Short mmCIF file of C-alpha atoms in Angstrom, two decimals:
data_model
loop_
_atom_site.label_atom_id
_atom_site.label_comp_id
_atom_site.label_asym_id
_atom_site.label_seq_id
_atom_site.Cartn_x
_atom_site.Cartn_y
_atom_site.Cartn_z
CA UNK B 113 0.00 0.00 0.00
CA UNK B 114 2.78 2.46 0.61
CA UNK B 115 4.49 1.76 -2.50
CA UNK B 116 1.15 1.90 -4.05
CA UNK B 117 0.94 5.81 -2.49
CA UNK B 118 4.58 6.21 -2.81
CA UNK B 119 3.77 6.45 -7.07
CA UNK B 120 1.12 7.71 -7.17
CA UNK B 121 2.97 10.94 -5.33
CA UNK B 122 5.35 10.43 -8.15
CA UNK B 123 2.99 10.79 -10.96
CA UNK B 124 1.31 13.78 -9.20
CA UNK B 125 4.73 15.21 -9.10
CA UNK B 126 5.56 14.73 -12.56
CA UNK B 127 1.72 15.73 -13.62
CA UNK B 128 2.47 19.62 -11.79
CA UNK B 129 5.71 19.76 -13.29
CA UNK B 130 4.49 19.44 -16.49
CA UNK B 131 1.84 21.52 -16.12
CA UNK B 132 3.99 23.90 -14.24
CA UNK B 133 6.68 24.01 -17.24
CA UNK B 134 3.76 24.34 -19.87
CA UNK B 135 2.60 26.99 -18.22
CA UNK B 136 5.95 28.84 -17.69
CA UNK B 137 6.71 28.35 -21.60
CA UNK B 138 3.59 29.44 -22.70
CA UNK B 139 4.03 32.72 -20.20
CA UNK B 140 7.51 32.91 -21.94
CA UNK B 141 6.20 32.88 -25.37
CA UNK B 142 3.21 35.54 -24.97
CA UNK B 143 6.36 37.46 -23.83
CA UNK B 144 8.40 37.16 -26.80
CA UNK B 145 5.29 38.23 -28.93
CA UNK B 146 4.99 41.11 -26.86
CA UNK B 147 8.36 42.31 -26.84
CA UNK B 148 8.33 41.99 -31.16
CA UNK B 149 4.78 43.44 -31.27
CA UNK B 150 6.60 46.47 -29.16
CA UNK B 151 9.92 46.61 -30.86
CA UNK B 152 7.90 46.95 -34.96
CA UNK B 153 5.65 49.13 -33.06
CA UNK B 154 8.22 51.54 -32.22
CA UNK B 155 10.27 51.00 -35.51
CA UNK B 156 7.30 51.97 -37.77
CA UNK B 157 6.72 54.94 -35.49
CA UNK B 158 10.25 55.87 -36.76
CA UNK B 159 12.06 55.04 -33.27
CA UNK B 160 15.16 52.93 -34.67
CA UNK B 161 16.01 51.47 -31.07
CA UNK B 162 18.42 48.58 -30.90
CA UNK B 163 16.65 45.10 -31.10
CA UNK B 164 16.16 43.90 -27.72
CA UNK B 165 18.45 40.88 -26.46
CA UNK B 166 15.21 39.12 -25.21
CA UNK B 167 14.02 38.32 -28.64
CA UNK B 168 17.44 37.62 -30.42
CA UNK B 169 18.73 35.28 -27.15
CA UNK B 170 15.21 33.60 -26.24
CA UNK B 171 14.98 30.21 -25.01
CA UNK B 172 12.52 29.27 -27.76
CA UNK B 173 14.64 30.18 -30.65
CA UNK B 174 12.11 28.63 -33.22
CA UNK B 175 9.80 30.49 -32.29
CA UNK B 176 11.55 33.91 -32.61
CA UNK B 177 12.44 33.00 -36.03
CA UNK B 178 8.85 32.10 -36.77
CA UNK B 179 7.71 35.85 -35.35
CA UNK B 180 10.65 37.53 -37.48
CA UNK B 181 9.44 36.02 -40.20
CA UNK B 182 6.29 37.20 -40.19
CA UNK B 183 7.85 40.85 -40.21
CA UNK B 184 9.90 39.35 -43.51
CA UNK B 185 6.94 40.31 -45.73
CA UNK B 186 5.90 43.69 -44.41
CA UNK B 187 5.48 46.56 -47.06
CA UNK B 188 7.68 48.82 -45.13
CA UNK B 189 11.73 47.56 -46.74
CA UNK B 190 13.04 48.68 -43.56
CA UNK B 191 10.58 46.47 -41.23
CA UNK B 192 11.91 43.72 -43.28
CA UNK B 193 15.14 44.59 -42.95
CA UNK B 194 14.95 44.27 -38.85
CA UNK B 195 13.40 41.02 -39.54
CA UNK B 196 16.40 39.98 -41.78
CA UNK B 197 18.86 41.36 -38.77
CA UNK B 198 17.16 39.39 -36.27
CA UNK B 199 16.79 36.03 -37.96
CA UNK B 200 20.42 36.63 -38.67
CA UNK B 201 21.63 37.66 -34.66
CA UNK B 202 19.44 34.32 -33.79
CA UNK B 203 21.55 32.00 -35.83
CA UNK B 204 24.90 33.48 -35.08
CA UNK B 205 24.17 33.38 -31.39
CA UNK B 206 22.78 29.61 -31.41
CA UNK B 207 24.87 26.90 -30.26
CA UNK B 208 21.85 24.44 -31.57
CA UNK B 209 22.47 23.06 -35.48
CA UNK B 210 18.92 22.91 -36.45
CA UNK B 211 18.51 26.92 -35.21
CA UNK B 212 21.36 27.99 -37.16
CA UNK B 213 20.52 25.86 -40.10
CA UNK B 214 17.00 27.52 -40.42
CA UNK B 215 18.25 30.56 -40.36
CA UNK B 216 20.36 30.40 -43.17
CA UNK B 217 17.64 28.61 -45.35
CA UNK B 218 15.18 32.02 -44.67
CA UNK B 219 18.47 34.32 -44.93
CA UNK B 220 18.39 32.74 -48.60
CA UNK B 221 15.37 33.30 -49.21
CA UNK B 222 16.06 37.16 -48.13
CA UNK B 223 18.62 37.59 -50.82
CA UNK B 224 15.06 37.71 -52.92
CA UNK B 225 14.34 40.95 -51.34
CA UNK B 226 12.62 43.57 -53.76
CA UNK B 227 14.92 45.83 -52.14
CA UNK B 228 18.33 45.24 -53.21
CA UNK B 229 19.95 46.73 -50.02
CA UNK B 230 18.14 44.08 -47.86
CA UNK B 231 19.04 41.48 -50.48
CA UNK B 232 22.59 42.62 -50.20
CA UNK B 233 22.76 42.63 -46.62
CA UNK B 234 20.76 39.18 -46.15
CA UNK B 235 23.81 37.17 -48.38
CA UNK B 236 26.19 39.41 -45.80
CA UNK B 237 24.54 38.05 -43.29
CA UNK B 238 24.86 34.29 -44.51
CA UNK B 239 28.91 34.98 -44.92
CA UNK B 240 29.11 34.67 -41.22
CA UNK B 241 27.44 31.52 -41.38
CA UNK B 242 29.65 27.76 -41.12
CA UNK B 243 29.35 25.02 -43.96
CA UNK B 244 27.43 22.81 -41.41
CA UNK B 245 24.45 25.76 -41.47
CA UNK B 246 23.43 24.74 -44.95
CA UNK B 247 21.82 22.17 -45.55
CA UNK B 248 20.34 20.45 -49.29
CA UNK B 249 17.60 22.32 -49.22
CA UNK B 250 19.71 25.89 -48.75
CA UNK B 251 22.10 24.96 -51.22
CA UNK B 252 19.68 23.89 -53.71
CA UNK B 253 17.85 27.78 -52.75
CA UNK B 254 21.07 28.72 -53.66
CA UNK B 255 21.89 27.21 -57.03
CA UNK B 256 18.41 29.30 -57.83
CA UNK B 257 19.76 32.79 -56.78
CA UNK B 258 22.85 31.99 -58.89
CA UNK B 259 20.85 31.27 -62.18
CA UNK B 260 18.90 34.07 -61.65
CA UNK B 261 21.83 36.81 -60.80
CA UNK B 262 19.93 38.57 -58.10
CA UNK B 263 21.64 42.22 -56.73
CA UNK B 264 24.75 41.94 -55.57
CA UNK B 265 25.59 38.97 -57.20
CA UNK B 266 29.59 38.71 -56.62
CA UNK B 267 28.83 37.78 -52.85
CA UNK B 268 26.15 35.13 -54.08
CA UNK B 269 29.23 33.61 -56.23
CA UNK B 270 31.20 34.07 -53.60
CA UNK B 271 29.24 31.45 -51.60
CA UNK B 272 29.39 29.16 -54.11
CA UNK B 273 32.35 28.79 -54.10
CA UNK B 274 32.80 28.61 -50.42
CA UNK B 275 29.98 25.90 -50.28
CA UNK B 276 31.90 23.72 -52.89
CA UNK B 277 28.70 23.34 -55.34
CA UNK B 278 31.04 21.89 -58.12
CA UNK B 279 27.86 21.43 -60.13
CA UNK B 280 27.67 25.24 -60.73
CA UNK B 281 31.42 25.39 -62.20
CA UNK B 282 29.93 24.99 -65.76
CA UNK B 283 27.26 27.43 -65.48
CA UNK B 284 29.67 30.48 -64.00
CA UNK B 285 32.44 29.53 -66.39
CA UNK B 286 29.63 29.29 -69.60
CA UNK B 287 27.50 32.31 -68.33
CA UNK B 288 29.84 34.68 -66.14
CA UNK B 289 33.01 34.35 -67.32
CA UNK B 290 32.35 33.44 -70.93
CA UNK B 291 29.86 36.66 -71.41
CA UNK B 292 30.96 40.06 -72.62
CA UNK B 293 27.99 41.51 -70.85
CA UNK B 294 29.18 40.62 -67.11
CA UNK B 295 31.42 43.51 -65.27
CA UNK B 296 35.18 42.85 -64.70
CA UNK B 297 33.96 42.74 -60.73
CA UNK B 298 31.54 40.01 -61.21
CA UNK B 299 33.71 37.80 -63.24
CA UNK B 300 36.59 38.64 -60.82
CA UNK B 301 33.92 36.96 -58.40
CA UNK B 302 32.94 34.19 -60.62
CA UNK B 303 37.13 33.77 -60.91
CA UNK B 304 37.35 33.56 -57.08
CA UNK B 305 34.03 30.89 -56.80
CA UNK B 306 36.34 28.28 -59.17
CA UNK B 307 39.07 28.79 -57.26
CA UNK B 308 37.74 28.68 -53.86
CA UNK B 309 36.32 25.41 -55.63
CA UNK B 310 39.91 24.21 -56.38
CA UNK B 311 39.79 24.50 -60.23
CA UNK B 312 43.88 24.63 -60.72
CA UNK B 313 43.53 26.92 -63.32
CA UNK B 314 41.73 29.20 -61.77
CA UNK B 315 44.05 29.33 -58.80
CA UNK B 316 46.64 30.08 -61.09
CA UNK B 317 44.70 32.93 -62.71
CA UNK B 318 43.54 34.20 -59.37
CA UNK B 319 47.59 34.33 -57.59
CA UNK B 320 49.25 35.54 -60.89
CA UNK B 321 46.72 38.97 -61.38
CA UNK B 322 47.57 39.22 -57.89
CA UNK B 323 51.43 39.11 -58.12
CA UNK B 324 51.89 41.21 -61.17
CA UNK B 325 50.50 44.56 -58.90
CA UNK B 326 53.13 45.80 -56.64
CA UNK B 327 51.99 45.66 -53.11
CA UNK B 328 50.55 48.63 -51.66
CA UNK B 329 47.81 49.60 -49.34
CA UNK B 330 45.63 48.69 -52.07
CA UNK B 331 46.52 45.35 -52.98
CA UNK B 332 46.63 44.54 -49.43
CA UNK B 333 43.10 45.96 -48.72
CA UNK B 334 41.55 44.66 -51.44
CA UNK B 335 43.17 41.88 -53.27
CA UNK B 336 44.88 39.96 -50.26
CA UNK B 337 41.57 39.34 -48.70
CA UNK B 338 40.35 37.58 -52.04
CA UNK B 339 43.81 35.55 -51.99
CA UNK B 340 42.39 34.30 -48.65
CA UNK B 341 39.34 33.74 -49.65
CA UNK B 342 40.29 31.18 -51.88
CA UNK B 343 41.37 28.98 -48.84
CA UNK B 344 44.61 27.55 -51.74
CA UNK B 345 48.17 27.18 -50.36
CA UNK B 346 49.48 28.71 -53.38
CA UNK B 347 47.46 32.08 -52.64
CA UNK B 348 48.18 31.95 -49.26
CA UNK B 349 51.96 30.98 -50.15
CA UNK B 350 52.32 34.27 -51.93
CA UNK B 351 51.07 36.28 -48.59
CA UNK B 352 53.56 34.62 -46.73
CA UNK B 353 56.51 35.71 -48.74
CA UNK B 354 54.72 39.13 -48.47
CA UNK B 355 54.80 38.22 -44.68
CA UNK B 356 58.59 37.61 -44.45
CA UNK B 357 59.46 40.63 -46.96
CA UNK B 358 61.08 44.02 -45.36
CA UNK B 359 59.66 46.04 -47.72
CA UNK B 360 57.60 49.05 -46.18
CA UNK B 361 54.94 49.32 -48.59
CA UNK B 362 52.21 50.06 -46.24
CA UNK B 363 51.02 53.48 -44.41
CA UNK B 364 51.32 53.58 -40.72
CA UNK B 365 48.02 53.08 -38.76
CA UNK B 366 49.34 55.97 -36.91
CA UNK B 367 47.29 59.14 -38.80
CA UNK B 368 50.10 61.41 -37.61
CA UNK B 369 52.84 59.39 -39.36
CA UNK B 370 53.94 59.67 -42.92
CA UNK B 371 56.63 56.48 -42.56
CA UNK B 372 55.75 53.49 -44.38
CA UNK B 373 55.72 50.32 -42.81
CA UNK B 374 56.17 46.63 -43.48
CA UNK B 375 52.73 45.06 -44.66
CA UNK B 376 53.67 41.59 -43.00
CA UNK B 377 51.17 43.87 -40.05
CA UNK B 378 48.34 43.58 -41.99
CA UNK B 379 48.91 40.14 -43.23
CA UNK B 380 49.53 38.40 -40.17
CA UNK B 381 45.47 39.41 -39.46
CA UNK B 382 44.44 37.84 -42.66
CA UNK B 383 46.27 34.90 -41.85
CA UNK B 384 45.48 34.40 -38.10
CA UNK B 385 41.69 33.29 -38.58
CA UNK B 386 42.06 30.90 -41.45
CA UNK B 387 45.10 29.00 -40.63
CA UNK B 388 45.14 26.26 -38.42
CA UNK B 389 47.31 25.94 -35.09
CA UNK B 390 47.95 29.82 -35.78
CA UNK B 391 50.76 30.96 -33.04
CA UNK B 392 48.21 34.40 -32.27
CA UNK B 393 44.79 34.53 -31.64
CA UNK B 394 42.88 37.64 -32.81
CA UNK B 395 40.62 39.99 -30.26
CA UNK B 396 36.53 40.14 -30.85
CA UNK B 397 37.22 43.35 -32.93
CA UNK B 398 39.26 41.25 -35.38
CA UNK B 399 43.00 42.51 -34.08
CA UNK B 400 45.91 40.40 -33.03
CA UNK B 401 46.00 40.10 -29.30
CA UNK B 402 49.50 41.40 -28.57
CA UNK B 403 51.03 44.52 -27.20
CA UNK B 404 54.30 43.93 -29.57
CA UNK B 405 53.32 43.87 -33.40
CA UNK B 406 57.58 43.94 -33.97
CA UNK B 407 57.86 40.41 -31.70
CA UNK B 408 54.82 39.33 -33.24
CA UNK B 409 55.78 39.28 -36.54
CA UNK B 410 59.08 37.52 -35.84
CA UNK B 411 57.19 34.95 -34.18
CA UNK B 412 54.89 34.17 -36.72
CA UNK B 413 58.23 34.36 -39.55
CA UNK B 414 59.27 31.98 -37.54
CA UNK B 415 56.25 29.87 -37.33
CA UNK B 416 55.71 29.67 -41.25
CA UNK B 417 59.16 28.73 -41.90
CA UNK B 418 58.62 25.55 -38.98
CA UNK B 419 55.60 25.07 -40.57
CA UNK B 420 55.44 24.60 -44.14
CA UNK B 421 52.74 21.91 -44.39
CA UNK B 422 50.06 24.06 -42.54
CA UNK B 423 46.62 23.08 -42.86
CA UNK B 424 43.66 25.70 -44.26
CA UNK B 425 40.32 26.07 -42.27
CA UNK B 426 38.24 26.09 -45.06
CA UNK B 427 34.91 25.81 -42.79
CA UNK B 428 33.98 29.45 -42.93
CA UNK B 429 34.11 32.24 -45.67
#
C-alpha cells in the first residue's frame, strides 16, 4: 500500500511539473510576442532602437524566427530589414544546429528581397554563417539565386564557391566568365568561386593577377583578402613571402605618421583566422592580441618557416 501511495505521489509530481513548465513556456512565449509586437511598433513609429536581447537570445529560438518572419513580408523595406537582422543575430548566437541551419535557409530566401539593399545585406549576413548551417535544401535555394543573378551577385558567387557546389562550375564559367555583358567585378567573383572550388587553373589565374601589382595599401586591402578567400596554399603561399618581406609598402596606422611600414602587419590578421594551429589569436574586434606587433611578426616568420605543411580552415568564408 505504501508503494502503491509512494507512485502515485510520483505521478502527481511529474503531472504539476508538467503543467507547471507548460505553463511557464507558454508565459515565456506571450512574452516574446509582446516584446516583437513592441519593438515593430516603435520602428514603424520611426524610433530605430536597438533590437532587444530578449528576442534575439530567447529560449525558444524557433519560435523567434517564426515571429521575425512574419515581419519578412511587411510593405515597409526597412521592417523587413529588422526582420532579416534578427533572424540573422538568432543563428549566429545559437549553439543548436537545427537553429542555425533555419536561419540560413530564410536568410536565402532574403537575398530575394525587392529591395536590393536588404538582399545585399541578407547574403552578408549568410557569410558569417559555417558550412554545417546549410543544408540540401539551402544549397539547392542557392543554385536558384545563382541562375537568376539577383543584386549583388559577386557575394552570391562568392558562396558558391565557399559551399563547394562543383555542379555550378559549368554554369559560372559558360555564363559569367564566358559573357561580354558581365562587369570585370563580377567575373573577378565568378574567378574567385572556381578557385575557392579548387579548379587549378583558376588558382593560377587568381595568384598571378595578384602578383603582377606591386603591393601597396591597395593590394593589401583589397586583393589579399580575395587571396584568402580562396582557402589555396598557393594564394596563401604568396602572402607569406609578403609576410617575411622588409619592404615598407604600407602606411602607418598611426594618422600622424607619414613612414611606411612593413605590410607583414596587416597580413599576419588575414592569416590568423584561417590557418590552423595559428601561433596568435585575434581579439573580438578582429585585431591580433599582442602589445608587440615587432615580436609578433618575428614569431609568426618563424612559425611559417617551422611550418610549411600548414593546414587551411576552409569551414567558414
Amino acid at each position: 500500500m505504501g508503494k502503491m501511495n509512494n507512485l502515485i505521489k510520483t505521478v502527481c509530481c511529474f503531472i504539476l511539473l508538467a503543467a507547471v513548465t507548460c505553463i511557464a513556456r507558454s508565459q515565456s512565449n506571450e512574452d516574446l510576442s509582446s516584446a516583437f509586437e513592441k519593438y515593430f511598433s516603435e520602428l514603424k513609429a520611426g524610433k530605430n532602437n536597438p533590437v532587444p536581447n530578449s528576442i534575439t537570445q530567447h529560449p525558444n529560438e524557433a519560435k523567434a524566427i517564426e515571429l521575425a518572419m512574419k515581419y519578412s513580408g511587411d510593405t515597409l523595406s526597412m521592417v523587413r530589414a529588422a526582420a532579416y537582422y534578427i533572424v540573422k543575430r538568432i543563428g549566429i548566437n545559437s549553439s543548436n544546429l537545427n537553429t542555425r541551419q533555419s536561419c540560413v535557409y530564410y536568410l536565402i530566401l532574403a537575398c530575394k528581397d525587392k529591395d536590393s539593399g536588404n538582399s545585399g545585406t541578407a547574403g552578408e549576413y549568410l557569410t558569417q554563417f559555417d558550412t554545417s548551417d546549410f543544408t540540401p535544401k539551402s544549397l539547392d535555394s542557392l543554385r536558384s539565386l545563382v541562375r537568376s543573378k539577383p543584386p549583388h551577385y559577386e557575394t552570391i558567387l562568392k558562396l558558391t564557391g565557399f559551399l563547394d557546389l562543383q555542379d555550378m562550375s559549368p554554369f559560372i564559367k559558360e555564363t559569367i566568365l564566358a559573357s561580354a555583358k558581365i562587369s570585370k567585378q563580377t567575373k573577378w567573383a565568378g574567378h574567385l568561386a572556381l578557385a575557392r572550388m579548387g579548379d587549378t587553373n583558376e588558382v593560377k589565374y587568381c595568384v598571378e593577377r595578384c602578383k603582377r601589382i606591386p603591393v601597396s595599401d591597395n593590394v593589401v586591402y583589397n586583393l589579399f583578402p580575395d587571396m584568402v578567400y580562396t582557402r589555396q596554399k598557393e594564394a596563401l603561399d604568396y602572402l607569406i613571402v609578403v609576410l617575411n618581406s622588409n619592404e615598407k609598402n604600407c602606411t602607418s596606422p598611426n594618422p600622424d605618421s607619414e613612414e611606411k611600414i612593413l605590410c607583414g602587419y596587416r597580413v599576419m590578421e588575414y592569416l590568423a583566422p584561417v590557418v590552423e594551429g595559428f601561433p596568435l589569436k585575434l581579439d573580438i574586434g578582429g585585431d591580433l592580441v599582442t602589445d608587440n606587433y615587432e615580436g609578433a611578426l618575428v614569431l609568426v616568420r618563424g612559425w611559417f618557416n617551422n611550418t610549411p605543411g600548414y593546414k587551411i580552415d576552409k569551414s567558414k568564408f
